């Protein structure tokens, strides 16, 4: 990676775990400039799946909080 050319780095796709991390930070609205540049090589299918998983987790946490407060 140290000798990697910028064009080669852009061709490299990020793993699903890295996509999940990017989506998690996106839910909070916090992203560094350098990390944003890496996001350009995200796999669109991974982004959709990660966003659906993140949304399901978010809704699940909200339901648990409401049940704890109401019950």
Short mmCIF file of N, CA and C in Angstrom, two decimals:
data_model
loop_
_atom_site.label_atom_id
_atom_site.label_comp_id
_atom_site.label_asym_id
_atom_site.label_seq_id
_atom_site.Cartn_x
_atom_site.Cartn_y
_atom_site.Cartn_z
N UNK A 1 0.80 -1.20 0.00
CA UNK A 1 0.00 0.00 0.00
C UNK A 1 0.85 1.27 0.00
N UNK A 2 2.04 1.20 0.58
CA UNK A 2 2.86 2.39 0.68
C UNK A 2 3.25 2.92 -0.69
N UNK A 3 3.54 2.00 -1.62
CA UNK A 3 3.93 2.41 -2.95
C UNK A 3 2.77 2.48 -3.92
N UNK A 4 1.59 2.41 -3.40
CA UNK A 4 0.39 2.38 -4.21
C UNK A 4 0.12 3.74 -4.87
N UNK A 5 -0.20 3.71 -6.13
CA UNK A 5 -0.52 4.92 -6.87
C UNK A 5 -1.95 5.35 -6.52
N UNK A 6 -2.26 6.64 -6.59
CA UNK A 6 -3.61 7.10 -6.28
C UNK A 6 -4.69 6.44 -7.12
N UNK A 7 -4.43 6.19 -8.39
CA UNK A 7 -5.42 5.55 -9.25
C UNK A 7 -5.70 4.12 -8.79
N UNK A 8 -4.64 3.41 -8.34
CA UNK A 8 -4.81 2.05 -7.84
C UNK A 8 -5.63 2.05 -6.56
N UNK A 9 -5.44 3.04 -5.72
CA UNK A 9 -6.18 3.12 -4.47
C UNK A 9 -7.67 3.35 -4.74
N UNK A 10 -7.98 4.11 -5.77
CA UNK A 10 -9.38 4.37 -6.09
C UNK A 10 -10.07 3.14 -6.66
N UNK A 11 -9.32 2.28 -7.33
CA UNK A 11 -9.90 1.07 -7.89
C UNK A 11 -10.22 0.04 -6.81
N UNK A 12 -9.53 0.11 -5.68
CA UNK A 12 -9.70 -0.85 -4.60
C UNK A 12 -11.02 -0.59 -3.89
N UNK A 13 -11.83 -1.61 -3.72
CA UNK A 13 -13.11 -1.49 -3.03
C UNK A 13 -12.88 -1.74 -1.54
N UNK A 14 -13.67 -1.06 -0.71
CA UNK A 14 -13.59 -1.25 0.73
C UNK A 14 -14.38 -2.49 1.13
N UNK A 15 -13.98 -3.11 2.24
CA UNK A 15 -14.68 -4.30 2.72
C UNK A 15 -16.04 -3.92 3.30
N UNK A 16 -16.86 -4.93 3.59
CA UNK A 16 -18.18 -4.67 4.15
C UNK A 16 -18.05 -4.06 5.54
N UNK A 17 -17.06 -4.49 6.32
CA UNK A 17 -16.85 -3.93 7.66
C UNK A 17 -16.49 -2.44 7.58
N UNK A 18 -15.67 -2.07 6.63
CA UNK A 18 -15.32 -0.67 6.44
C UNK A 18 -16.53 0.13 5.97
N UNK A 19 -17.39 -0.49 5.17
CA UNK A 19 -18.62 0.17 4.74
C UNK A 19 -19.54 0.39 5.93
N UNK A 20 -19.67 -0.62 6.81
CA UNK A 20 -20.50 -0.48 8.00
C UNK A 20 -19.99 0.66 8.88
N UNK A 21 -18.69 0.78 9.00
CA UNK A 21 -18.10 1.86 9.79
C UNK A 21 -18.43 3.22 9.18
N UNK A 22 -18.33 3.33 7.87
CA UNK A 22 -18.64 4.58 7.19
C UNK A 22 -20.11 4.95 7.37
N UNK A 23 -21.00 3.96 7.28
CA UNK A 23 -22.43 4.21 7.44
C UNK A 23 -22.73 4.60 8.88
N UNK A 24 -22.08 3.95 9.85
CA UNK A 24 -22.29 4.29 11.26
C UNK A 24 -21.92 5.74 11.53
N UNK A 25 -20.79 6.18 11.01
CA UNK A 25 -20.39 7.58 11.20
C UNK A 25 -21.33 8.51 10.45
N UNK A 26 -21.85 8.06 9.33
CA UNK A 26 -22.79 8.90 8.57
C UNK A 26 -24.09 9.10 9.34
N UNK A 27 -24.51 8.09 10.10
CA UNK A 27 -25.71 8.24 10.92
C UNK A 27 -25.53 9.35 11.94
N UNK A 28 -24.30 9.50 12.45
CA UNK A 28 -24.02 10.56 13.42
C UNK A 28 -23.73 11.89 12.73
N UNK A 29 -23.46 11.86 11.44
CA UNK A 29 -23.18 13.08 10.70
C UNK A 29 -21.76 13.58 10.89
N UNK A 30 -20.86 12.69 11.30
CA UNK A 30 -19.47 13.08 11.56
C UNK A 30 -18.57 12.30 10.61
N UNK A 31 -17.75 13.02 9.86
CA UNK A 31 -16.84 12.37 8.92
C UNK A 31 -15.65 13.28 8.68
N UNK A 32 -14.44 12.73 8.72
CA UNK A 32 -13.22 13.49 8.41
C UNK A 32 -13.09 13.63 6.90
N UNK A 33 -12.38 14.64 6.49
CA UNK A 33 -12.17 14.86 5.05
C UNK A 33 -11.46 13.71 4.38
N UNK A 34 -10.42 13.17 5.03
CA UNK A 34 -9.67 12.06 4.45
C UNK A 34 -10.54 10.82 4.36
N UNK A 35 -11.37 10.59 5.37
CA UNK A 35 -12.27 9.44 5.36
C UNK A 35 -13.33 9.60 4.27
N UNK A 36 -13.77 10.82 4.06
CA UNK A 36 -14.76 11.09 3.01
C UNK A 36 -14.19 10.70 1.65
N UNK A 37 -12.92 10.99 1.43
CA UNK A 37 -12.29 10.64 0.16
C UNK A 37 -12.25 9.12 -0.04
N UNK A 38 -12.04 8.38 1.05
CA UNK A 38 -12.03 6.92 0.96
C UNK A 38 -13.42 6.39 0.61
N UNK A 39 -14.44 7.10 1.04
CA UNK A 39 -15.82 6.65 0.81
C UNK A 39 -16.17 6.60 -0.67
N UNK A 40 -15.41 7.27 -1.50
CA UNK A 40 -15.70 7.27 -2.93
C UNK A 40 -15.51 5.89 -3.54
N UNK A 41 -14.82 4.98 -2.84
CA UNK A 41 -14.60 3.64 -3.37
C UNK A 41 -15.50 2.60 -2.69
N UNK A 42 -16.58 3.06 -2.06
CA UNK A 42 -17.51 2.13 -1.43
C UNK A 42 -18.32 1.39 -2.48
N UNK A 43 -18.61 0.14 -2.19
CA UNK A 43 -19.44 -0.68 -3.06
C UNK A 43 -20.89 -0.29 -2.82
N UNK A 44 -21.62 0.13 -3.84
CA UNK A 44 -23.01 0.58 -3.65
C UNK A 44 -23.92 -0.47 -3.02
N UNK A 45 -23.73 -1.73 -3.34
CA UNK A 45 -24.54 -2.79 -2.75
C UNK A 45 -24.27 -2.88 -1.26
N UNK A 46 -22.99 -2.78 -0.88
CA UNK A 46 -22.63 -2.79 0.54
C UNK A 46 -23.25 -1.60 1.27
N UNK A 47 -23.27 -0.46 0.63
CA UNK A 47 -23.84 0.75 1.25
C UNK A 47 -25.32 0.55 1.54
N UNK A 48 -26.06 0.00 0.58
CA UNK A 48 -27.49 -0.22 0.77
C UNK A 48 -27.74 -1.22 1.89
N UNK A 49 -27.02 -2.33 1.89
CA UNK A 49 -27.19 -3.35 2.93
C UNK A 49 -26.80 -2.79 4.29
N UNK A 50 -25.68 -2.08 4.37
CA UNK A 50 -25.23 -1.50 5.64
C UNK A 50 -26.22 -0.46 6.15
N UNK A 51 -26.79 0.33 5.26
CA UNK A 51 -27.76 1.34 5.67
C UNK A 51 -29.03 0.69 6.20
N UNK A 52 -29.49 -0.38 5.58
CA UNK A 52 -30.66 -1.09 6.06
C UNK A 52 -30.41 -1.72 7.44
N UNK A 53 -29.23 -2.31 7.62
CA UNK A 53 -28.87 -2.88 8.92
C UNK A 53 -28.80 -1.78 9.97
N UNK A 54 -28.15 -0.67 9.62
CA UNK A 54 -28.04 0.45 10.55
C UNK A 54 -29.40 1.02 10.93
N UNK A 55 -30.29 1.14 9.96
CA UNK A 55 -31.64 1.65 10.24
C UNK A 55 -32.41 0.69 11.13
N UNK A 56 -32.28 -0.61 10.89
CA UNK A 56 -32.96 -1.60 11.73
C UNK A 56 -32.44 -1.55 13.16
N UNK A 57 -31.15 -1.42 13.33
CA UNK A 57 -30.57 -1.30 14.68
C UNK A 57 -31.06 -0.03 15.35
N UNK A 58 -31.08 1.07 14.63
CA UNK A 58 -31.54 2.35 15.17
C UNK A 58 -33.00 2.25 15.63
N UNK A 59 -33.85 1.67 14.81
CA UNK A 59 -35.27 1.52 15.16
C UNK A 59 -35.42 0.59 16.36
N UNK A 60 -34.65 -0.49 16.38
CA UNK A 60 -34.69 -1.42 17.51
C UNK A 60 -34.31 -0.75 18.83
N UNK A 61 -33.28 0.08 18.80
CA UNK A 61 -32.86 0.80 20.00
C UNK A 61 -33.94 1.78 20.44
N UNK A 62 -34.55 2.48 19.49
CA UNK A 62 -35.63 3.41 19.83
C UNK A 62 -36.81 2.68 20.47
N UNK A 63 -37.18 1.52 19.93
CA UNK A 63 -38.28 0.74 20.49
C UNK A 63 -37.95 0.30 21.91
N UNK A 64 -36.72 -0.15 22.14
CA UNK A 64 -36.31 -0.55 23.49
C UNK A 64 -36.36 0.61 24.48
N UNK A 65 -35.93 1.78 24.04
CA UNK A 65 -35.96 2.96 24.92
C UNK A 65 -37.40 3.32 25.25
N UNK A 66 -38.28 3.32 24.26
CA UNK A 66 -39.69 3.66 24.50
C UNK A 66 -40.34 2.65 25.45
N UNK A 67 -40.07 1.37 25.23
CA UNK A 67 -40.62 0.35 26.13
C UNK A 67 -40.12 0.51 27.55
N UNK A 68 -38.84 0.88 27.70
CA UNK A 68 -38.28 1.06 29.04
C UNK A 68 -38.92 2.27 29.73
N UNK A 69 -39.17 3.31 28.99
CA UNK A 69 -39.74 4.54 29.58
C UNK A 69 -41.22 4.33 29.89
N UNK A 70 -41.96 3.74 28.97
CA UNK A 70 -43.41 3.56 29.14
C UNK A 70 -43.69 2.46 30.16
N UNK A 71 -42.96 1.36 30.08
CA UNK A 71 -43.22 0.20 30.95
C UNK A 71 -42.60 0.37 32.26
#
